[in-house]
Coordinates of N, CA and C in Angstrom, one line a residue:
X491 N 92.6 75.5 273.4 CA 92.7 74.6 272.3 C 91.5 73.7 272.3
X492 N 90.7 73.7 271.5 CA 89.6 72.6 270.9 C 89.7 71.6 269.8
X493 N 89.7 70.2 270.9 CA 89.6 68.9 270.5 C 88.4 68.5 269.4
X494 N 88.9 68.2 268.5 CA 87.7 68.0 267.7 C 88.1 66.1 267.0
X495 N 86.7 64.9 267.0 CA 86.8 64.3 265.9 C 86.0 64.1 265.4
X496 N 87.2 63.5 263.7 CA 85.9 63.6 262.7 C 86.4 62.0 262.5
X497 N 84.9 61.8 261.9 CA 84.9 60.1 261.6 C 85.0 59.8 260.1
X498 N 85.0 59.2 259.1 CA 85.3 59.4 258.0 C 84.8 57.9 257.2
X499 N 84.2 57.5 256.4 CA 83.6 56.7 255.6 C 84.4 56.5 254.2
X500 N 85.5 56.1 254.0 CA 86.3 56.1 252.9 C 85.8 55.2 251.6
X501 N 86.2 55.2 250.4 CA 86.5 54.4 249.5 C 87.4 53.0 249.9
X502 N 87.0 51.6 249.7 CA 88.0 50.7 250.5 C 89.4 51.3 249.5
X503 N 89.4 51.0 248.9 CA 90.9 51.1 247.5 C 91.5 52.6 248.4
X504 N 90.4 53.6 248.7 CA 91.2 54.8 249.0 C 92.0 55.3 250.1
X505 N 91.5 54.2 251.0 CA 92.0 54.7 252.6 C 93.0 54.5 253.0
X506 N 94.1 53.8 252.6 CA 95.9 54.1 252.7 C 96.3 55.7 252.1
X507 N 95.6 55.9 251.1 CA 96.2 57.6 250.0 C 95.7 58.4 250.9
X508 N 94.0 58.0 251.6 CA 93.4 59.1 251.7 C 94.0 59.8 253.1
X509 N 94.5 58.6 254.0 CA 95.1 58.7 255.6 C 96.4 59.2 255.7
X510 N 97.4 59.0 254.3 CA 98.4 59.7 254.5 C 97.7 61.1 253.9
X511 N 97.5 61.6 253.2 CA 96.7 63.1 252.6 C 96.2 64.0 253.9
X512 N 95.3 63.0 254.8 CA 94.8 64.1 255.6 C 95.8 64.5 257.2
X513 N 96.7 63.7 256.9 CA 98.3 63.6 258.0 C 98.6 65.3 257.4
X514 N 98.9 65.3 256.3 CA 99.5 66.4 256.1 C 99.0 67.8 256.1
X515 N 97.2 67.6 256.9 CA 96.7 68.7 256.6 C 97.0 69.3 257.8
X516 N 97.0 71.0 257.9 CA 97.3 72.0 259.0 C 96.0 71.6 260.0
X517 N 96.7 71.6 261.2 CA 95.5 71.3 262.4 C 94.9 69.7 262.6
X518 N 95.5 68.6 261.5 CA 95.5 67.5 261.8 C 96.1 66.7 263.1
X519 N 96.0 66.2 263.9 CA 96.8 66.4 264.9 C 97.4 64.5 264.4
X520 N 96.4 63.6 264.5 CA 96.2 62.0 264.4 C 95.4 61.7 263.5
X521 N 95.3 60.9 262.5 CA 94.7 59.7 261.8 C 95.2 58.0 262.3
X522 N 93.8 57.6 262.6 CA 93.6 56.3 262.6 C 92.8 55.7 261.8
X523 N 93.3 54.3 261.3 CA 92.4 53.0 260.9 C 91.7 52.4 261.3
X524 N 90.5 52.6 261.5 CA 89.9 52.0 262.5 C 88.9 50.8 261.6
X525 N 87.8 49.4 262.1 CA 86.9 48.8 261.7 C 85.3 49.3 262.0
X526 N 84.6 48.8 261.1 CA 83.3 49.1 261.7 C 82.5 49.9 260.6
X527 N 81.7 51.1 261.0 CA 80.8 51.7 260.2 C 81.7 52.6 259.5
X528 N 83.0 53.5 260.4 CA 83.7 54.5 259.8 C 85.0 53.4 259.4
X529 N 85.9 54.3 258.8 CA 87.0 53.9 258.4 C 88.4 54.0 258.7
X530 N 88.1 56.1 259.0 CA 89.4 56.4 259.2 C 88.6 57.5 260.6
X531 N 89.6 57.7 261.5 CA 88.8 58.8 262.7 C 90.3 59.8 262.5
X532 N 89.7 60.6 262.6 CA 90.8 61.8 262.2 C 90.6 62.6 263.9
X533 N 91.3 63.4 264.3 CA 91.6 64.4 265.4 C 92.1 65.6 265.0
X534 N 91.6 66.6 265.2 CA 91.9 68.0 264.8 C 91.9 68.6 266.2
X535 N 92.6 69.7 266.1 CA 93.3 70.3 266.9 C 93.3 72.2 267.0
X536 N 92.2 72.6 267.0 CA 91.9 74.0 266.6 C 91.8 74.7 267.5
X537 N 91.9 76.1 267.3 CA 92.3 77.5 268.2 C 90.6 78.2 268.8
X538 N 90.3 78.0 267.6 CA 88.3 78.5 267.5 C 87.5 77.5 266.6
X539 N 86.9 77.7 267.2 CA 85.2 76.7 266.4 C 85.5 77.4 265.2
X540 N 85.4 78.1 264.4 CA 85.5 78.6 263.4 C 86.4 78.1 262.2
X541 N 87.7 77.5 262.8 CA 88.7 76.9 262.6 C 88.2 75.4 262.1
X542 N 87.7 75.4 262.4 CA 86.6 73.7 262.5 C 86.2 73.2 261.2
X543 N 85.1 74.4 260.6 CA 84.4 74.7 259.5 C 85.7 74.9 258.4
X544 N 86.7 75.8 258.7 CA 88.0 75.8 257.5 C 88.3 74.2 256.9
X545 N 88.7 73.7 258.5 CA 89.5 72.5 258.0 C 88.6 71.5 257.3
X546 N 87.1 71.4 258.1 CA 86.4 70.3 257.8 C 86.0 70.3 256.2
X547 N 85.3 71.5 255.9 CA 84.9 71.6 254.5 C 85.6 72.4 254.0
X548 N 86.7 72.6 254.1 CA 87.8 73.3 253.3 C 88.8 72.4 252.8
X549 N 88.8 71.5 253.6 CA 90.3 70.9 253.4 C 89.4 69.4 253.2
X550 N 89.4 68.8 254.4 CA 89.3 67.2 254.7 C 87.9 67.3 253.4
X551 N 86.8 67.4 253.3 CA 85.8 67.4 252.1 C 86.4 67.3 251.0
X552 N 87.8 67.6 250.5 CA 87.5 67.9 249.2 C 88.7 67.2 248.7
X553 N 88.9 66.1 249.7 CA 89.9 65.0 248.9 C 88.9 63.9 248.3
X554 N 89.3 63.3 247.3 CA 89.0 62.1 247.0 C 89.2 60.9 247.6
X555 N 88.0 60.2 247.4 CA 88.0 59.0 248.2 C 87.1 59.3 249.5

């Protein structure tokens, strides 16, 4: 299993819609709120590095906000 995080720079207005949205994606494991530069840190949970590239610009990229 490979631990992966991604850090995430949200819209302020978006980041309650956008944290529950990426809860629901396959291989999300955790979303947090965090302060500072990022907004939200996300934790994925994948089989292959390959797996990585699906979720990251497949999925998490192409929400709004």
């Amino acid at each position: 299993m490979i631990s992966a995080v991604v850090l995430i720079e949200a819209e302020p207005a978006a980041i309650a819609d956008l944290a529950e949205q990426l809860v629901e994606i396959d291989r999300v494991s955790e979303v947090y709120s965090v302060t500072g530069e990022f907004d939200l840190v996300v934790m994925l949970r994948v089989r292959e590095h390959d797996e990585l590239a699906e979720v990251v610009t497949g999925n998490i990229a192409q929400l709004e906000g």
